[in-house]
Short mmCIF file of C-alpha atoms and ligand atoms in Angstrom, two decimals:
data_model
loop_
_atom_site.label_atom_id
_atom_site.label_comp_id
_atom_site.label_asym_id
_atom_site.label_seq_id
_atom_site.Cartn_x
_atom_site.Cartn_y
_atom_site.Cartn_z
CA UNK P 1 0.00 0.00 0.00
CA UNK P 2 1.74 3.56 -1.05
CA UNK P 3 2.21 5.38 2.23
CA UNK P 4 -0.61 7.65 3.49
CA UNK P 5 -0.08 11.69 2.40
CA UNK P 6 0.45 13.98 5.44
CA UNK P 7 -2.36 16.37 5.27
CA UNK P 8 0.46 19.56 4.93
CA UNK P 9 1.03 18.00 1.99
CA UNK P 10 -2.37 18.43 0.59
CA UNK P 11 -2.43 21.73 0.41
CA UNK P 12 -1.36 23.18 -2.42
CA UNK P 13 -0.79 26.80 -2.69
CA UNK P 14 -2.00 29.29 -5.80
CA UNK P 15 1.06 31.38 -6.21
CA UNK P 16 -1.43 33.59 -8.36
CA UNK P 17 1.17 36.61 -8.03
CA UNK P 18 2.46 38.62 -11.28
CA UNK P 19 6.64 38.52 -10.57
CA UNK P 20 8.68 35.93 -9.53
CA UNK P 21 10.59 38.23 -6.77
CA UNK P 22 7.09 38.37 -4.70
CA UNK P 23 6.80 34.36 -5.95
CA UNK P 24 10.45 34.07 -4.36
CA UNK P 25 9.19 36.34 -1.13
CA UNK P 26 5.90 34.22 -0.38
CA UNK P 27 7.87 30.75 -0.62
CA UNK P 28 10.70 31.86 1.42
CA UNK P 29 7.64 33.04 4.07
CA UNK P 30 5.97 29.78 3.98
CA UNK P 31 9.56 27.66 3.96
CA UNK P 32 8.50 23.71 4.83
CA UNK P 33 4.68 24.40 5.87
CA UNK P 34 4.04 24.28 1.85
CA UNK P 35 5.52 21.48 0.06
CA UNK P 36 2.92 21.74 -3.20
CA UNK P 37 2.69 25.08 -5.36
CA UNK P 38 0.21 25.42 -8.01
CA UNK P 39 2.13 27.92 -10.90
CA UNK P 40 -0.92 29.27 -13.05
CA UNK P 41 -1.50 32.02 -16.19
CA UNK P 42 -0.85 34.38 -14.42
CA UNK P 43 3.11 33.29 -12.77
CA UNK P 44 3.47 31.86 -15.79
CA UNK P 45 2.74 34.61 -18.05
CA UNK P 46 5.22 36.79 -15.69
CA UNK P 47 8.23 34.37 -15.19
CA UNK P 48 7.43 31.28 -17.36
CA UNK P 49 9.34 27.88 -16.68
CA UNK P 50 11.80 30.33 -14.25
CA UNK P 51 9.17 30.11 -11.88
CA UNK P 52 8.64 25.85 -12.19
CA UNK P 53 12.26 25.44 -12.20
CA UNK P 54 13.24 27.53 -9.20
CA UNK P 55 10.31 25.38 -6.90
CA UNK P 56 12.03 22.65 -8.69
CA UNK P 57 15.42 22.88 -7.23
CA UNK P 58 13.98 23.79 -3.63
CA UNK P 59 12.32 19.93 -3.71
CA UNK P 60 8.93 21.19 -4.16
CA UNK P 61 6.02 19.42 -6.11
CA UNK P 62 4.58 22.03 -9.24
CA UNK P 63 1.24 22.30 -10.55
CA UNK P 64 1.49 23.70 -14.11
CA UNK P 65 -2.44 24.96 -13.88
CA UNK P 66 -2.72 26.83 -18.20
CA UNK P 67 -5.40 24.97 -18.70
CA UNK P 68 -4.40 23.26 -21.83
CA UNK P 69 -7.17 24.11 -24.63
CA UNK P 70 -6.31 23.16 -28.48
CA UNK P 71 -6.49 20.54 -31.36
CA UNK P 72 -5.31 16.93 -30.25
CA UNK P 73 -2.11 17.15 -31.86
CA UNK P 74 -0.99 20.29 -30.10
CA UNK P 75 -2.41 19.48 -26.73
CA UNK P 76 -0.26 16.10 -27.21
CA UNK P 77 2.71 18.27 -28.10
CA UNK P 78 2.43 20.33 -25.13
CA UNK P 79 2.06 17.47 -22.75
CA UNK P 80 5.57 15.76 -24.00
CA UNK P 81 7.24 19.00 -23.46
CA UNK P 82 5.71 19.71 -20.12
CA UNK P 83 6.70 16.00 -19.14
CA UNK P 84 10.14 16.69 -19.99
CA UNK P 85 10.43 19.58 -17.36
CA UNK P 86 9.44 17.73 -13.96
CA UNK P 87 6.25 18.94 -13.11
CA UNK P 88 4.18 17.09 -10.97
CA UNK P 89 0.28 17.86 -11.72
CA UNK P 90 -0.69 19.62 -14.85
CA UNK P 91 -4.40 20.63 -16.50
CA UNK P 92 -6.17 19.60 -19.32
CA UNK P 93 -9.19 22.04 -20.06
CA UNK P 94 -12.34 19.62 -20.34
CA UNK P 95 -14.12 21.59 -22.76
CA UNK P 96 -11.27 20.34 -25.53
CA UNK P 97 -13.76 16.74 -25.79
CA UNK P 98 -12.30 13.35 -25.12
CA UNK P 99 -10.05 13.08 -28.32
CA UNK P 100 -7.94 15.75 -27.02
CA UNK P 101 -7.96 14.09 -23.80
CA UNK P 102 -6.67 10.89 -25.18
CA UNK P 103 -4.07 12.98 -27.11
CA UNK P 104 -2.99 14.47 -23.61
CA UNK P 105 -3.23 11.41 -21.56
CA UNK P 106 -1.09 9.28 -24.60
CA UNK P 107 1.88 11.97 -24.96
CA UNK P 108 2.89 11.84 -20.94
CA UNK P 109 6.00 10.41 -19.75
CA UNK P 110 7.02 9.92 -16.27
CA UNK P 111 5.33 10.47 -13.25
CA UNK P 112 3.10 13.79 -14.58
CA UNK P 113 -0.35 13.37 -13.60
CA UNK P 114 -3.20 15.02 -16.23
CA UNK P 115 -6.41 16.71 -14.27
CA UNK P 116 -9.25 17.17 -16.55
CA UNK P 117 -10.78 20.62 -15.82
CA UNK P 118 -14.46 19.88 -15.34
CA UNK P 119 -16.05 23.20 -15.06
CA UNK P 120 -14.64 26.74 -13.92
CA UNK P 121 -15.51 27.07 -9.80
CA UNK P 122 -16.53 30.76 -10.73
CA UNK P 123 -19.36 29.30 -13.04
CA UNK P 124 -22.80 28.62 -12.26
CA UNK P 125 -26.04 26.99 -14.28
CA UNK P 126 -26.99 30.92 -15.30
CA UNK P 127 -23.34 30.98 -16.84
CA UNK P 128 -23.43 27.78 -18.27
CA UNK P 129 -26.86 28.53 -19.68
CA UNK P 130 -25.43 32.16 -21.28
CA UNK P 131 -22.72 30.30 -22.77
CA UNK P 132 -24.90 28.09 -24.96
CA UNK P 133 -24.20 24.54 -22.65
CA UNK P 134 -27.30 22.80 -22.40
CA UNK P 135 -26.26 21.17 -19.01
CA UNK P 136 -26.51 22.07 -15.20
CA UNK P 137 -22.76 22.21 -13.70
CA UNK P 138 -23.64 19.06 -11.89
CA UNK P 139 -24.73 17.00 -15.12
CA UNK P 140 -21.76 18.65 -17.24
CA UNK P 141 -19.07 17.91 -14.37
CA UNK P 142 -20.50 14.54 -14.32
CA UNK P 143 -19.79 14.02 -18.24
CA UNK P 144 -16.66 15.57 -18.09
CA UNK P 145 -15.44 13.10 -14.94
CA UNK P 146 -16.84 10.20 -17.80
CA UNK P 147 -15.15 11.65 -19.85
CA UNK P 148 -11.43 11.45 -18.62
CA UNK P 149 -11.95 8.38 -16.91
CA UNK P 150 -12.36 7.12 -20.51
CA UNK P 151 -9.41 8.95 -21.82
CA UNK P 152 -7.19 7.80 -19.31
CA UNK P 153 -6.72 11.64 -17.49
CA UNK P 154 -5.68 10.94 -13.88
CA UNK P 155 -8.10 13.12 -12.35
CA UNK P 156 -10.16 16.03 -12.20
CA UNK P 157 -9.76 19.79 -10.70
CA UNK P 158 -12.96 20.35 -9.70
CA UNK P 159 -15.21 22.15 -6.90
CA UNK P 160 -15.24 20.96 -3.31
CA UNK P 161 -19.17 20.76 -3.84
CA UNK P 162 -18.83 17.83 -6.64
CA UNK P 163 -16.09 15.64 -4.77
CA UNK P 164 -19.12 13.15 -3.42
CA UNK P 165 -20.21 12.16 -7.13
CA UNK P 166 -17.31 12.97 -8.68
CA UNK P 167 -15.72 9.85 -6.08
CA UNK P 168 -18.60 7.83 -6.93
CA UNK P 169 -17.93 7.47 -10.70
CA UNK P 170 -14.28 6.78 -10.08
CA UNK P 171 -15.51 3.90 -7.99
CA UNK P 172 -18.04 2.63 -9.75
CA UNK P 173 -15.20 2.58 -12.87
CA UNK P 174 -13.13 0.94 -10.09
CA UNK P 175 -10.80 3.86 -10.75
CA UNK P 176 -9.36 3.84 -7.05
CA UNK P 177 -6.36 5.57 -7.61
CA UNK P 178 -8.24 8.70 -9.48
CA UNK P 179 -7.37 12.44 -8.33
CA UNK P 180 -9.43 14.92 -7.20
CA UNK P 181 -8.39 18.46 -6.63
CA UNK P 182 -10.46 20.82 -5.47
CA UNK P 183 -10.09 24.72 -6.02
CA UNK P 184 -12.29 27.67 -4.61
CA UNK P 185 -11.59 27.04 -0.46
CA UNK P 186 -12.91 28.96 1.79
CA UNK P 187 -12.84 28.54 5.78
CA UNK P 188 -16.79 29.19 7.08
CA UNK P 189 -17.30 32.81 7.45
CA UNK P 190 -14.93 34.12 5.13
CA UNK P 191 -15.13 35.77 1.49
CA UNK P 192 -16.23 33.78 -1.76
CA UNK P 193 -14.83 36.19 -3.78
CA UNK P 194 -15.40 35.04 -7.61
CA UNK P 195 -16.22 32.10 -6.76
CA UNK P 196 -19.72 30.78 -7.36
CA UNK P 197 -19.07 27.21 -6.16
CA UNK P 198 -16.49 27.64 -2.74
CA UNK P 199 -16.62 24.99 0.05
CA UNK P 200 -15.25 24.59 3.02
CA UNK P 201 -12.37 22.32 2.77
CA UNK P 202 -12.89 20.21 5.54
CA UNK P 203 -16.11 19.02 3.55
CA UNK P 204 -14.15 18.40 0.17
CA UNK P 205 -11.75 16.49 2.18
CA UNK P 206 -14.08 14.25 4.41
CA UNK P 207 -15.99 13.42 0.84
CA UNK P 208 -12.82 12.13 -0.77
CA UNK P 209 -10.59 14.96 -2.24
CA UNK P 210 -7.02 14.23 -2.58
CA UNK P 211 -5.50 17.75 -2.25
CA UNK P 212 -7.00 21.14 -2.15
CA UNK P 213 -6.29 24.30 -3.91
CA UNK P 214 -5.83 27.86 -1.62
CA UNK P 215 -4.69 31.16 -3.42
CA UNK P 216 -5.59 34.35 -1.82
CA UNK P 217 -6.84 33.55 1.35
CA UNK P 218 -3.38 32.02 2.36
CA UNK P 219 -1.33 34.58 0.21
CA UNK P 220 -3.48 38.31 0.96
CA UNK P 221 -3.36 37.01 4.80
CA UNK P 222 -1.70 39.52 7.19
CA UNK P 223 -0.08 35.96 8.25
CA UNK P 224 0.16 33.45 5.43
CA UNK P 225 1.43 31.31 7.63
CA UNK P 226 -0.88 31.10 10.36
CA UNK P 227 -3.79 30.81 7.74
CA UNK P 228 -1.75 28.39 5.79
CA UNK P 229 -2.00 26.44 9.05
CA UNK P 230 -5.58 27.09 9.51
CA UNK P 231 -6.32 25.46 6.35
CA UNK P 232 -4.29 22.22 7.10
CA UNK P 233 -5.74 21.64 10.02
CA UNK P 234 -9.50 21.26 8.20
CA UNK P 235 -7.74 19.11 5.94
CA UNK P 236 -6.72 16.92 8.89
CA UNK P 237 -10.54 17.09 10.23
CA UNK P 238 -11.69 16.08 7.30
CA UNK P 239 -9.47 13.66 7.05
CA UNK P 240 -10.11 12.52 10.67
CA UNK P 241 -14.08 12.81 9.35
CA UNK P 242 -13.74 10.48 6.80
CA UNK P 243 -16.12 7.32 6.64
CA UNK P 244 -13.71 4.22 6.59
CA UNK P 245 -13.49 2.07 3.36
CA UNK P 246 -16.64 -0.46 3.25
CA UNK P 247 -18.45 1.38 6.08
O1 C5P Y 1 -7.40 32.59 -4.70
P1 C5P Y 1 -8.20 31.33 -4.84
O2 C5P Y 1 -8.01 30.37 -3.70
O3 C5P Y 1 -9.63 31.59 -5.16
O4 C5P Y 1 -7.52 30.63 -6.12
C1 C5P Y 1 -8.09 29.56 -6.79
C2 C5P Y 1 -7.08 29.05 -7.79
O5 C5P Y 1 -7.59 27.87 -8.37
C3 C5P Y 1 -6.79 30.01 -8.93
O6 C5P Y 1 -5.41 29.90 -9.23
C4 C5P Y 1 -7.61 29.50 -10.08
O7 C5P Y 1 -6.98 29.69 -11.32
C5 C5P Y 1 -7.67 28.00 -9.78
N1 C5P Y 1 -8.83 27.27 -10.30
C6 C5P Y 1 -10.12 27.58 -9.94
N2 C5P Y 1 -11.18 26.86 -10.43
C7 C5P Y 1 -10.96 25.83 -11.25
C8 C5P Y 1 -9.66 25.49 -11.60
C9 C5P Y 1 -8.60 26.24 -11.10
O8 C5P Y 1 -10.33 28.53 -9.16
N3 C5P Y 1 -11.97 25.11 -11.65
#
């Protein structure tokens, strides 16, 4: 059995900041309580692979989080290069269809693991309906869980809210190994902000998520570390809060 993931190392932390100096500054705050970055558009736009390959050297896991969106062939091109540079989690934008997921999930090599982005946590049905989906975010993150399963993605980055069906397609595909990552945390009381679908992580975690995703609350803190702290403690209650296996 692989051995169990500490629940610091869950937490993996947005650095949705615009240079790499303030990248540098908020790492260097956080030091070992953060061993999981997420490096997104907007890092990456700023400092590009600079950015991967400096939490690289420091022993820290990356998230590459663009999104990937394109034909099959350059989605597959993307995903060999990406490979090739050591980063640990990287996205796959659901609304490319299954043959571009196949193209992503047959050009990886190594231990890269492909999320399939089921739908946007700052979208809701009224959003969904205005952009011309004829689905509810619950039936269209249902087909786009399908969806990778059957293209052989190794998970989905998806809200806290969908982690209880989201867990029970993987298991009814017997896909036990199968990653969710949940985005759009909030701790109870605080601020949404644009997020339509936030959830409390201890609730994402009890229902099954594998890691969770915290930005600005941890990095706008007046104490990122204290707050980082805050958050990995609900990950350990909802670990603690988790049915066991067969129960
Ligand atoms: O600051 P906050 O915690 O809201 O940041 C959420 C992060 O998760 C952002 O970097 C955003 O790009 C990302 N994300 C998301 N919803 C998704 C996928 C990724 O908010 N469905």
């Amino acid at each position: 059995m692989p051995p169990a993931i500490e629940a610091r190392e869950r937490l993996i932390l947005a650095l949705d900041v615009d240079n790499q100096d303030e990248a540098k500054r908020l790492a260097d705050l956080l030091g070992e309580k953060i061993s999981f970055y997420k490096v997104g558009l907007e890092l990456f736009t700023a400092a590009g692979f600079e950015a991967v390959d400096w939490l690289l050297r420091r022993g820290k896991q990356v998230f590459l989080d663009i999104k990937w969106l394109d034909i099959p062939a350059t989605v597959g091109a993307v995903v060999r290069v990406a490979s090739g540079r050591g980063v640990h989690f990287a996205t796959v934008d659901g609304n490319g269809g299954s043959e571009m997921m196949r193209a992503a999930a047959g050009n990886k090599k190594g231990d890269i693991k492909l999320l399939c982005l089921t739908v946007l946590t700052s979208l809701g049905d009224q959003a969904l309906k205005e952009m011309g989906k004829g689905f509810t975010v619950d039936q269209l993150v249902g087909l786009r869980t399908e969806a990778a399963i059957e293209s052989g993605m190794d998970g989905v980055i998806t809200s806290g809210r969908e982690v209880a069906p989201v867990r029970a397609i993987a298991e009814s595909r017997r896909k036990d190994g199968f990653l969710i990552v949940t985005p759009g945390m909030r701790l109870p009381g605080t601020a949404r902000d644009d997020h339509q679908r936030a959830q409390d992580p201890e609730a994402a975690v009890r229902d099954g998520a594998d890691y969770i995703v915290v930005g600005r609350p941890i990095c706008r803190a007046a104490d990122p570390r204290d707050e980082a702290q805050r958050f990995i403690d609900a990950i350990e209650r909802g670990l603690s809060s988790r049915r066991p296996a067969g129960a």
